[in-house]
XYZ file of C-alpha atoms in Angstrom:
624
model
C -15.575 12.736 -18.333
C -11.964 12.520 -18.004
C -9.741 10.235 -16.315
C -8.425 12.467 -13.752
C -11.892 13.316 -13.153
C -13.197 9.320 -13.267
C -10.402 8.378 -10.797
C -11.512 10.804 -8.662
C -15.035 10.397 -8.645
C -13.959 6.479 -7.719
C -12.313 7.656 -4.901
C -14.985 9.755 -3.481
C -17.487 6.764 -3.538
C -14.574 4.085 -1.820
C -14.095 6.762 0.579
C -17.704 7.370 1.330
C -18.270 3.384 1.453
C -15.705 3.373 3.879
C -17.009 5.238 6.648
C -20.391 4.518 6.024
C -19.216 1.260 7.316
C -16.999 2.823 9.988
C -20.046 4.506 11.088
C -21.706 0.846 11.282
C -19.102 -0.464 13.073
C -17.199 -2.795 10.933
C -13.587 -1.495 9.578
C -12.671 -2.015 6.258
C -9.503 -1.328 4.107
C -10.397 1.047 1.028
C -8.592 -1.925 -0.785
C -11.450 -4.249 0.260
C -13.837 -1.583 -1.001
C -12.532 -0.987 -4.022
C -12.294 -4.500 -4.817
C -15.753 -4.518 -3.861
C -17.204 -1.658 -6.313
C -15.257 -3.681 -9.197
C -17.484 -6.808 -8.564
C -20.585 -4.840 -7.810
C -20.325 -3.142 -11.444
C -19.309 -6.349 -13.023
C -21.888 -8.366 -11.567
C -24.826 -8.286 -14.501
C -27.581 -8.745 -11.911
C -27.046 -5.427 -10.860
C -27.725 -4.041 -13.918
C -24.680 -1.090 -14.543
C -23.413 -0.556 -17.332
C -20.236 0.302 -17.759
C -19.999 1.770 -20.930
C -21.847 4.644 -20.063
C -21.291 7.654 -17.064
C -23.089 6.690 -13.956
C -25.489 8.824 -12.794
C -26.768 10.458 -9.084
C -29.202 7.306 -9.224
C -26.433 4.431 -9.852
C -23.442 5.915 -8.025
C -26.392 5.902 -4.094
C -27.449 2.317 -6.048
C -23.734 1.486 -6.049
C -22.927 2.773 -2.526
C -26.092 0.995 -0.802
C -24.981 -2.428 -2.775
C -21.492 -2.345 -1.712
C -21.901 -1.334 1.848
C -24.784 -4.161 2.618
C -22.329 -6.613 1.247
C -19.605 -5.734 3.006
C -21.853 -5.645 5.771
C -23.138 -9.361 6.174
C -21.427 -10.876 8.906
C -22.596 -13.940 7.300
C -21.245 -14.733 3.912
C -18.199 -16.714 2.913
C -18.291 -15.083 -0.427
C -17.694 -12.012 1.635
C -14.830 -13.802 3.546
C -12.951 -15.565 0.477
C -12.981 -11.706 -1.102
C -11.616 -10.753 2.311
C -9.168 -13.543 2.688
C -7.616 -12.431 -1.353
C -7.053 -9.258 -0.175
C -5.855 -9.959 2.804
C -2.744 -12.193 1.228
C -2.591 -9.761 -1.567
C -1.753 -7.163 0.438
C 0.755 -9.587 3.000
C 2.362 -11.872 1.002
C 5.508 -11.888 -1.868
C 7.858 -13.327 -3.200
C 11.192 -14.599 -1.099
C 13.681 -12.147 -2.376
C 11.122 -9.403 -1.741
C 10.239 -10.408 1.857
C 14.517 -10.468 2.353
C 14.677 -7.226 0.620
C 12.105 -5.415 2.471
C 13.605 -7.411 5.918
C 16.652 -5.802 4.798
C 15.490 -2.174 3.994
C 13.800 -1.860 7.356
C 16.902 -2.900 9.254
C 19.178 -0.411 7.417
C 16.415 2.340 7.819
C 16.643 1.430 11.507
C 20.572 1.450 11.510
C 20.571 4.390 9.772
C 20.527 6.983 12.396
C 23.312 5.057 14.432
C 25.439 4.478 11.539
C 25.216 8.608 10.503
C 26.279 9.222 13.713
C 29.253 7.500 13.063
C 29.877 8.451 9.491
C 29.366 12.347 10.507
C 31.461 12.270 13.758
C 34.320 15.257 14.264
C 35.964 13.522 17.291
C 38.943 15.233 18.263
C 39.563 14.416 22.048
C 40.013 11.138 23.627
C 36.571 11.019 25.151
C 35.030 11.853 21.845
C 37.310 8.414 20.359
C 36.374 6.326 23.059
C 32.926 6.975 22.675
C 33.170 6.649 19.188
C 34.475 3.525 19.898
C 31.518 2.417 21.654
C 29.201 3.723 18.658
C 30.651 1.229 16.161
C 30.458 -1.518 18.576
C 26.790 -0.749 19.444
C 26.763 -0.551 15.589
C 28.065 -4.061 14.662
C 25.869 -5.391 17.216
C 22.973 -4.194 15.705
C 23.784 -5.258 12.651
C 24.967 -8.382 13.394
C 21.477 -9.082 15.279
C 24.050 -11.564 18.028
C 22.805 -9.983 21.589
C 21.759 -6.597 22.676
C 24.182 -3.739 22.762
C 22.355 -2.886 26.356
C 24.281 -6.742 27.788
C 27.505 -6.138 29.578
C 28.972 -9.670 28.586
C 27.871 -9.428 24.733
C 28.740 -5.821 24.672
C 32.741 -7.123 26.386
C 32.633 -9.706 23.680
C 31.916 -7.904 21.078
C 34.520 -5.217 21.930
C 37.415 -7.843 21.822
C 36.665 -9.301 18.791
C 36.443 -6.025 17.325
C 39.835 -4.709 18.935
C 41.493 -7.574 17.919
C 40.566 -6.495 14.314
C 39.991 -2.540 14.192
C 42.209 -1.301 17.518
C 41.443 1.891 18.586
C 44.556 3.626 17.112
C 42.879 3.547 13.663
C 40.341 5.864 14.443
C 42.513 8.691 13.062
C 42.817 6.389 9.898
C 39.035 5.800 9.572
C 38.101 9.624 10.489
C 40.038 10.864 7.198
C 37.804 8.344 4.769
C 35.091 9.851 3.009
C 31.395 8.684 4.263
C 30.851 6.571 1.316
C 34.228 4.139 2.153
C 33.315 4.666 6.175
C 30.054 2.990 6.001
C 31.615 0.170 3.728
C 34.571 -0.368 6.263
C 31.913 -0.852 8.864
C 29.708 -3.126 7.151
C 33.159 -5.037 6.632
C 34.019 -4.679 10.432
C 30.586 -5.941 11.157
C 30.999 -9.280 9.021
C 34.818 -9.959 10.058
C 33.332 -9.451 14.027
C 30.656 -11.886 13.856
C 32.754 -14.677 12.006
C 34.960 -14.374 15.273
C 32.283 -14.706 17.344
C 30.697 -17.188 15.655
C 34.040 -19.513 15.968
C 34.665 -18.555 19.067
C 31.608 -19.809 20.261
C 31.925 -23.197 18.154
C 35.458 -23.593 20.201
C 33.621 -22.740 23.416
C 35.673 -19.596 24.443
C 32.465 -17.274 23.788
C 28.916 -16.826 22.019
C 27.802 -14.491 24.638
C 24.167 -13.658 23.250
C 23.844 -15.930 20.378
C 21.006 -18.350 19.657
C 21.405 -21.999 18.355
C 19.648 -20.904 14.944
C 20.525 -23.712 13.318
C 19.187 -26.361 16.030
C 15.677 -23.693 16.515
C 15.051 -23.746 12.662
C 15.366 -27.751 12.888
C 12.417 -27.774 15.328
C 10.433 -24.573 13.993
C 10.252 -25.673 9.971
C 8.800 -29.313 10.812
C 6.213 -27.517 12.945
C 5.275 -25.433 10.534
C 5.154 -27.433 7.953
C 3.386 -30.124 9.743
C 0.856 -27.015 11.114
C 0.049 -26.380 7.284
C -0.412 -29.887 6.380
C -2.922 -30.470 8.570
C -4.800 -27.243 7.491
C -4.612 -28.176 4.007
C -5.964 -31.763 5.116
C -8.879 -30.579 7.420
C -9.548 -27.862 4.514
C -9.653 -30.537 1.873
C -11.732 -32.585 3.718
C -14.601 -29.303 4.486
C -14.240 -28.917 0.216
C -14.917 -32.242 -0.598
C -18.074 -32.465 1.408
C -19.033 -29.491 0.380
C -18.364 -30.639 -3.251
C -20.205 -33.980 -2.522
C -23.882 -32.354 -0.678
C -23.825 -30.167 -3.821
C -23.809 -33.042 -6.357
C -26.358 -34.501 -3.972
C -28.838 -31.049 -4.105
C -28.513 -31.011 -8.108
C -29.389 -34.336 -8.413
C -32.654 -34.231 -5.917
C -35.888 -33.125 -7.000
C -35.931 -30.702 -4.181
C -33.400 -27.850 -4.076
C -33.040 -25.011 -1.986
C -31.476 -22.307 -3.188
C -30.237 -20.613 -1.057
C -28.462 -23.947 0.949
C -27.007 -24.433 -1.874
C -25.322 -21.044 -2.840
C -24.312 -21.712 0.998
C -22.964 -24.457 0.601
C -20.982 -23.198 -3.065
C -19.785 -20.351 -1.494
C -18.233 -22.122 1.505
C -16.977 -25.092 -1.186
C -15.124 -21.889 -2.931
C -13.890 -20.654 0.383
C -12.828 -23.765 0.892
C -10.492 -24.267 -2.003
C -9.551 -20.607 -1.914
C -7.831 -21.366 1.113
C -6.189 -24.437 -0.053
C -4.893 -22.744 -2.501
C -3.049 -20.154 -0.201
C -1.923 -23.001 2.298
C -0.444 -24.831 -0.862
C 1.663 -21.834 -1.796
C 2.532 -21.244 2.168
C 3.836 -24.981 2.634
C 5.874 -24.690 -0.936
C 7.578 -21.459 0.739
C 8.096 -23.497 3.645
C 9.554 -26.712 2.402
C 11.978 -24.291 0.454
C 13.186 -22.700 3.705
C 13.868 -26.434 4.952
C 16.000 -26.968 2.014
C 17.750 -23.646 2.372
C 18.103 -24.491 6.256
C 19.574 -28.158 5.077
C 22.499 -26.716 2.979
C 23.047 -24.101 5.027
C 24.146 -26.461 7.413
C 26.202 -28.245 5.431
C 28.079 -24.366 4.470
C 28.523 -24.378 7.703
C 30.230 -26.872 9.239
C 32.623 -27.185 6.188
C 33.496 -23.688 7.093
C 34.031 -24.639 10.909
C 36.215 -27.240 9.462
C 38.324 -25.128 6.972
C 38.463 -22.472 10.206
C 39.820 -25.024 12.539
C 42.609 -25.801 9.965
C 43.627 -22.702 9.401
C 43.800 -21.580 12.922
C 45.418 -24.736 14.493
C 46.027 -22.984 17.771
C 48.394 -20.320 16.110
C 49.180 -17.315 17.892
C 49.137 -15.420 14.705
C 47.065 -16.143 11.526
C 47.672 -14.179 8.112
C 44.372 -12.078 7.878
C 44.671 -13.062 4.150
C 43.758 -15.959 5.178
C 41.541 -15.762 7.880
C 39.280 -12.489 7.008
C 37.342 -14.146 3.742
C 36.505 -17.037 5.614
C 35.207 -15.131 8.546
C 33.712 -13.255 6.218
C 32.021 -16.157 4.409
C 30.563 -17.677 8.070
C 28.883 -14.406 9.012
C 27.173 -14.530 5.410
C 26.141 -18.017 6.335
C 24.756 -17.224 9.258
C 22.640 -14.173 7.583
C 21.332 -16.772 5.415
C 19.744 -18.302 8.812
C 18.591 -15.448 10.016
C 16.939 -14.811 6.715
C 15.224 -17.828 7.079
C 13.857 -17.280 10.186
C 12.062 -14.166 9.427
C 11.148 -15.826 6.401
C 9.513 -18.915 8.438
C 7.956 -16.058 11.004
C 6.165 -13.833 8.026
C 5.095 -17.087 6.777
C 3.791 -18.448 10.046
C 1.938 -15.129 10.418
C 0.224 -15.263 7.155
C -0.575 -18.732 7.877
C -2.580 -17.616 11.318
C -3.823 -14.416 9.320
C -6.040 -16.643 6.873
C -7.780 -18.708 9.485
C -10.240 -16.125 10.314
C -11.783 -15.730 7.214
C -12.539 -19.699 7.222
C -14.699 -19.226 10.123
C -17.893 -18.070 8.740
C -18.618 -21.253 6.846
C -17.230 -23.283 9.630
C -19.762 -21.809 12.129
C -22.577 -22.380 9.470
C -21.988 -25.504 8.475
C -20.625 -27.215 11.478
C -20.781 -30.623 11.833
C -23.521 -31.321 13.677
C -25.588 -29.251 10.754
C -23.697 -31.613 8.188
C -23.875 -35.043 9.785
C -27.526 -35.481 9.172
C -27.017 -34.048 5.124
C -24.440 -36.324 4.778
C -26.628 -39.635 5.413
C -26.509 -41.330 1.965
C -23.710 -39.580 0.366
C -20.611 -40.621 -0.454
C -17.325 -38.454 0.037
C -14.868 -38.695 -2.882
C -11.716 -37.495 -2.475
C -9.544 -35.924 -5.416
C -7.964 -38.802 -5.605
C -10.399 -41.251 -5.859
C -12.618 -38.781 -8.878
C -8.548 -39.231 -10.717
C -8.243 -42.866 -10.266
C -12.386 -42.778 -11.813
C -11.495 -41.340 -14.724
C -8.161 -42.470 -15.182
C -8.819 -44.965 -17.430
C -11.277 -42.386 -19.666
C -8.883 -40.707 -22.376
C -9.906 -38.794 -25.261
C -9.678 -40.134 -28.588
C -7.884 -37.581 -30.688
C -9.161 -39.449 -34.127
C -12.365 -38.799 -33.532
C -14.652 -37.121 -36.339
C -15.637 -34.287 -33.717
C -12.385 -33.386 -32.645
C -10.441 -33.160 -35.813
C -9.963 -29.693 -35.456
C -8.771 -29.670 -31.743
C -5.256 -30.369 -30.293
C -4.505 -32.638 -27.745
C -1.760 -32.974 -25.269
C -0.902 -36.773 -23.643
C 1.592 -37.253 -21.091
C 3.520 -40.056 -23.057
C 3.321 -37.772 -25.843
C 4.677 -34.383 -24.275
C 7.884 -33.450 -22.616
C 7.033 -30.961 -19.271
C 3.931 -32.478 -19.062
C 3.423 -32.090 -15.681
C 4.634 -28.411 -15.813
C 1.986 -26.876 -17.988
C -0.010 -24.171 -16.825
C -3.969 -25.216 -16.818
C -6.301 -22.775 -17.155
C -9.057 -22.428 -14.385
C -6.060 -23.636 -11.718
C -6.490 -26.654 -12.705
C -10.447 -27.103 -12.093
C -12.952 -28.321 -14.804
C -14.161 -25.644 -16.939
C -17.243 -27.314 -18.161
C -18.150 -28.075 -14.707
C -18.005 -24.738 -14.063
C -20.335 -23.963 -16.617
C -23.332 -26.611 -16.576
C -23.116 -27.026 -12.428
C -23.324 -23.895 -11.993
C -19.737 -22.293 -10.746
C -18.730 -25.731 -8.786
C -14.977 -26.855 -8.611
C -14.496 -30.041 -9.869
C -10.525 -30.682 -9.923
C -9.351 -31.751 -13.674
C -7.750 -34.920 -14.622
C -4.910 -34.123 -17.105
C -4.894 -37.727 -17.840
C -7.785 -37.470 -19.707
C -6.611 -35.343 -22.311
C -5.279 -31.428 -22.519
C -6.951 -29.613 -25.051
C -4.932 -26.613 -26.588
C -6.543 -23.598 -27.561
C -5.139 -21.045 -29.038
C -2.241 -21.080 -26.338
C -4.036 -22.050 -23.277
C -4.524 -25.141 -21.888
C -7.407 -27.277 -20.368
C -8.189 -30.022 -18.428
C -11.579 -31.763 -17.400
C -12.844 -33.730 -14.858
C -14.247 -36.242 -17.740
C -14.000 -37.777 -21.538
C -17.656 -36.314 -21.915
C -17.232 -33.122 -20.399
C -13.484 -32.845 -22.698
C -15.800 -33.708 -25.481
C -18.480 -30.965 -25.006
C -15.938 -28.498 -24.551
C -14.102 -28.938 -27.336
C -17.262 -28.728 -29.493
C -17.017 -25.223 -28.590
C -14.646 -23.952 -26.460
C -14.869 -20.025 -26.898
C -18.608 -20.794 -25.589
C -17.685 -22.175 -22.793
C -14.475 -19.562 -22.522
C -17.338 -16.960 -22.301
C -19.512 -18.348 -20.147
C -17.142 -19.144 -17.272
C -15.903 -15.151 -17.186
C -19.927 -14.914 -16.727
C -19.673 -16.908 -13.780
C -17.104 -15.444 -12.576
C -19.170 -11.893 -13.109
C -21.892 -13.650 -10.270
C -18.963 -14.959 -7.965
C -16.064 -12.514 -8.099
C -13.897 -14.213 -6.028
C -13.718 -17.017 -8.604
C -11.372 -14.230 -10.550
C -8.712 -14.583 -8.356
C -9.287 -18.461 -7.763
C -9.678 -18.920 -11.167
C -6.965 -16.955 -12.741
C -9.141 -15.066 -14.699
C -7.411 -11.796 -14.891
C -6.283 -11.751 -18.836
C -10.526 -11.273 -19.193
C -10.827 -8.783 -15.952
C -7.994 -6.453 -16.679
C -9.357 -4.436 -13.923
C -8.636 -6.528 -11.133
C -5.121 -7.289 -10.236
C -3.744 -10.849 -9.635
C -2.425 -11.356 -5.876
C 0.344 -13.998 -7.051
C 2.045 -11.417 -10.232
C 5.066 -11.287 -9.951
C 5.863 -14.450 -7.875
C 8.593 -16.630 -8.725
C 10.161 -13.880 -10.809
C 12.979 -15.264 -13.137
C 11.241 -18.717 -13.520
C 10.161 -19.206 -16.624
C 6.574 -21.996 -17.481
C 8.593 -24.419 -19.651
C 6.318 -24.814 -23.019
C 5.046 -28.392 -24.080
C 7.043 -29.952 -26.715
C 5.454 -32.710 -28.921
C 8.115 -32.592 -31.671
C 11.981 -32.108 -32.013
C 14.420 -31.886 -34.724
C 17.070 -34.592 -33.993
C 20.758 -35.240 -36.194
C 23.458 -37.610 -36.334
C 26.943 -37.065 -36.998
C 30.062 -39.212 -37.551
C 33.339 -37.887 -35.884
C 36.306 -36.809 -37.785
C 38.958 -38.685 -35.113
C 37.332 -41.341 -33.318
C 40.607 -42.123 -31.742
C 41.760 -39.110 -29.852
C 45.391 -40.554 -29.649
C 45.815 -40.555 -33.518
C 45.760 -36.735 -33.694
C 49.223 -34.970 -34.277
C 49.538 -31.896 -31.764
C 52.385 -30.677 -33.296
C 51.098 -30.831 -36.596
C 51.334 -27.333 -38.502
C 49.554 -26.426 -41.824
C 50.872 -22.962 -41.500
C 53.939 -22.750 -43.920
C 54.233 -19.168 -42.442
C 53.906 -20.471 -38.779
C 56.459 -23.174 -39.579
C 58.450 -20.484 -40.704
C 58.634 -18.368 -37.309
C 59.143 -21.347 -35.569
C 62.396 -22.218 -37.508
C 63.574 -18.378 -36.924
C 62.888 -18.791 -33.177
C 64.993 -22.193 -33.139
C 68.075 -20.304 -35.293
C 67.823 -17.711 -32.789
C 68.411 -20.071 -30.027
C 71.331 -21.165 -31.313
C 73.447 -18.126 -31.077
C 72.775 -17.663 -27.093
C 74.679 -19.141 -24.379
C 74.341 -20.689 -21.190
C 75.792 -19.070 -18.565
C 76.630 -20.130 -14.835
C 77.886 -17.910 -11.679
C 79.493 -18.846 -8.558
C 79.465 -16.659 -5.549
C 82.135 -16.818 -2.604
C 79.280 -17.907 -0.212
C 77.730 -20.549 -2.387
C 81.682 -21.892 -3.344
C 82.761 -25.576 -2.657
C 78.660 -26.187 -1.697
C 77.210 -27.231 -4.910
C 78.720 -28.382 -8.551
C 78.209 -25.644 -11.082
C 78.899 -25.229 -14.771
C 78.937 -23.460 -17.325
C 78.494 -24.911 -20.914
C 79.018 -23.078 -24.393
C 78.793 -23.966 -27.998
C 82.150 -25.489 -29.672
C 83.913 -23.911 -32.580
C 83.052 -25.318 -35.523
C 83.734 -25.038 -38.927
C 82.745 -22.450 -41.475
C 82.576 -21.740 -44.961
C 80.803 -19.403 -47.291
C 80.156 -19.540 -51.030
C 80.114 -17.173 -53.386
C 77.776 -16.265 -56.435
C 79.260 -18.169 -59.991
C 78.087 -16.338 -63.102
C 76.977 -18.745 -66.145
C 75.923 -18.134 -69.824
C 74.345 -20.263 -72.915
C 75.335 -19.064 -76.380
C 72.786 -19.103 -78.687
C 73.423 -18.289 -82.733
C 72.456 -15.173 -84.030
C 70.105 -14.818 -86.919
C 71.539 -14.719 -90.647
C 69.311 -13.442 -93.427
C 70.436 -13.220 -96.939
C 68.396 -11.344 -99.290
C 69.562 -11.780 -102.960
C 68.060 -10.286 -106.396
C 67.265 -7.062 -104.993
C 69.475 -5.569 -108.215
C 67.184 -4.917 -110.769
C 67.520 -6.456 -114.631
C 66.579 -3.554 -116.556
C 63.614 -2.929 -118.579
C 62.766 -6.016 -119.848
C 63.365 -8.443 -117.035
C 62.028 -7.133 -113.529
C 63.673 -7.334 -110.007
C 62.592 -11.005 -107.809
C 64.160 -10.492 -103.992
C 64.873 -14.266 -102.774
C 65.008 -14.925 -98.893
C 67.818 -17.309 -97.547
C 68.170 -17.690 -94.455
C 71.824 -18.736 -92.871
C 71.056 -19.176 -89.262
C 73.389 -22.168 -87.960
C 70.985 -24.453 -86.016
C 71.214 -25.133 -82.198
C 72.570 -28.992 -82.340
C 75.518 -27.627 -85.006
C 77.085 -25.040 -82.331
């Protein structure tokens, strides 16, 4: 079978899941579904395999499973599935939420601002109601009032008139649509500075909310709204996490209480996690909102000094920093659609806590709970705080362990499991216990762990790729712990709600060792160096022609008939001085000239033969 035709035969059997539960009366998303069929396959104890083309038999098998699971009413396995999706599919990153914010306004301005940009207005009833159209315009885009209010719309009109009068129409009608919508995006920005310091001196703000004074009151709300979520949440996981320990310990177990109860403990943390990631969003927007302010009233102040009660202002001057205020003032209204979305999402998750809730109220836990005491995450890290792993030992020679004394970003590496004991995972049976990095972070091969433990660090190092394995088979039984757990370099299949957040940010790595250097400097007194100091002989040498050239110019002073008798003025000029040149003198050395004689070269006959003598005659140097 091909792809195409394996992606399509997937979509058949989500879409027939679908509205087979339709046709039961419960509504699901064909993202649910499909998320659904992945966990259904994986899941060994239903027995497909995957390496092989499902049949007739397995794809009804496969149908019937998923659509009685996403049937029951009654499971918080169901509802943490439900609850991943859910935030999958509503939450992102900050720029992305102000990117989107921003692409749905302009979509909506669109049609407004065309009919500006296309406009063949040639009358003055066709002006004046252009006129009106970019108003309406910078209103809308502005977001300060409705366009529909008399007062804001007045407002709005003098600001604008004051900047753009109507007599520029003809000016802005000959631009070409790319510079048109640019000019009124500029218009828009210049207009809502003025109104924004008009309203700070108290001579308008028709229409405008007090964003800065409703974000002071909305983000502690919030934020104190999601603390005590993650608190009451907390407080449902840990005793959930302690009536567990107690059922594994007893003689007496019921299964099925206690895949209850481990399914709402999972639930439970699930949705911690999500608040956690909610409050961080919201604790940033508090920050943002905090120096915002600050932006803000310096730019008041810079405004107030530049304006002084002039009648006229340079709009040099005056533009940027209007300009700059209606960007500051975006920045709160970012933030307040940023707090909204977030407060949304934050209401959004609650019903998918409510299954395990109605369960296991507490009038069904008080009685379990007799006996058994609650620890907090805190008090299982202050346990095992003083437990540490002993890196010398024979059985872990092999390993490597991080310490916090010993490791710079300690606190900044990424565990694996989300921070939850892996071997607990393992011999309890899927239950979260939260890790103690104190303990001991074992390295292997580039990921990092943390236990809840020294004997459970120990065990797991024996063999971690065992214990690797046998979580992602957990995870196969409980496929919401994929998501929880972070287990989606194993389950390439499913996709991770949080990729992509925090783009740009990069996990600083551990760092045990560094290089480290000492150097001595060559001028430890910085007054002892020469500035003028030149090594250049050729550098020296253009200097010396630019100083000779300076000494054949003058210095030259005028006096008109306007500035006479009002100010001393002279002239000065070189004196005369005197010259004299020198010419070439020609010198010579005389030095004797060679003198050979050469004597005998007569010959004496026959019987005596000719002998040539050398004498030199040369007079010597000193004797000149």
């Amino acid at each position: 079978m091909s792809r195409a035709q394996a992606e399509s035969v997937i979509k058949n059997i989500i879409r027939e899941i679908a509205q087979e539960c339709t046709g039961k009366g419960q509504a699901v998303s064909e993202t649910l579904v499909a998320f659904m069929v992945k966990a259904v396959v994986l899941d060994p104890r239903n027995e497909f395999n995957v390496d092989r083309t499902l049949t007739k038999e397995d794809v009804q098998k496969l149908i019937k499973i998923c659509v009685e699971k996403l049937m029951d009413n009654r499971s918080p396995a169901l509802d943490t599935v439900k609850m991943q999706v859910y935030f999958d599919m509503n939450y992102t990153t900050r720029s992305d939420f102000l990117e989107e914010h921003r692409r749905v306004l302009e979509s909506r301005l669109q049609p407004v601002v065309r009919e500006i940009t296309d406009s063949r207005a040639r009358t003055r009833e066709e002006l004046e109601s252009l006129y009106r159209k970019i108003v309406s315009a910078v209103l809308l885009r502005s977001g300060l009032g409705s366009p529909t209010d008399i007062a804001v719309v007045r407002e709005a009109t003098a600001a604008l008139q004051s900047v753009f009068p109507q007599t520029e129409l003809g000016t802005f009608m000959s631009l070409v649509k790319r510079d048109k919508e640019r000019q009124l995006q500029e218009l828009t920005m210049i207009v809502t500075g003025i109104r924004l310091f008009n309203k700070e001196c108290g001579k308008g703000g028709e229409g405008i909310d007090d964003l800065p004074a409703i974000l002071n009151e909305a983000v502690p709300a919030t934020t104190q709204n999601v603390d005590a979520e993650i608190q009451e949440t907390m407080k449902l996981a840990q005793q959930y996490t302690a009536l567990v320990e107690k059922i594994q310990k007893s003689d007496k177990q019921d299964p099925t209480s206690l895949q209850l109860l481990k399914d709402s403990l999972i639930n439970a943390r699930q949705h911690e996690t999500f608040l956690r990631i909610v409050i961080h969003d919201v604790i940033t927007c508090a920050q943002q909102v905090e120096m915002q302010e600050a932006q803000l009233a310096t730019r008041m102040e810079q405004l107030q000094a530049t304006v002084q009660s002039k009648t006229a202002v340079p709009t040099a001057q005056v533009y940027p920093q209007f300009i700059h205020l209606a960007q500051i003032w975006n920045s709160f209204q970012d933030e307040m659609v940023l707090l909204s979305v977030l407060s949304n999402i934050l209401v959004g998750l609650e019903p998918f806590t409510r299954g395990h809730k109605e369960m296991l109220a507490q009038e069904v836990l008080q009685p379990l709970m007799d006996g058994v005491t609650i620890k907090t995450d805190e008090d299982r890290m202050k346990e095992t705080s003083e437990q540490r792993i002993n890196p010398d030992h024979i059985d872990l020679k092999k390993t490597e362990w991080l310490f916090p004394e010993t490791t710079k970003n300690f606190s900044k590496l990424p565990l694996q499991y989300r921070g939850y004991c892996g071997w607990s995972l393992v011999s309890q049976d899927r239950l979260l216990i939260p890790a103690n990095p104190s303990i001991g972070v074992l390295r292997h091969k580039e990921h990092h762990y943390a236990f809840s433990s020294r004997d459970a660090a120990m065990e797991f190092a024996m063999d971690p790729e065992k214990y690797v394995r046998l979580v992602a088979e957990a995870a196969k039984k409980s496929p919401e712990l994929i998501q929880l757990l972070e287990l989606h370099n194993q389950f390439a299949s499913i996709t991770p709600y949080g990729t992509g957040r925090e783009q740009g940010k990069m996990i600083e790595k551990p760092v045990t060792k560094c290089d480290s250097g000492s150097q001595t400097d060559t001028h430890l007194v910085e007054s002892n160096i020469v500035k003028s100091y030149e090594w250049n002989e050729w550098e020296l040498r253009r200097k010396a022609i630019k100083l000779s050239n300076l000494r054949t110019k003058l210095t030259h002073g005028i006096q008109t008939d306007l500035s006479n008798m009002r100010r001393d003025n002279v002239a000065q000029c070189y004196l005369p001085k005197d010259q004299e040149s020198q010419t070439k003198k020609d010198s010579y050395t005389n030095v004797p000239q060679p003198r050979v004689y050469l004597a005998g070269l007569r010959g004496g006959g026959l019987s005596q033969p000719t002998a040539m003598e050398k004498v030199d005659l040369t007079i010597g140097v000193d004797q000149t």
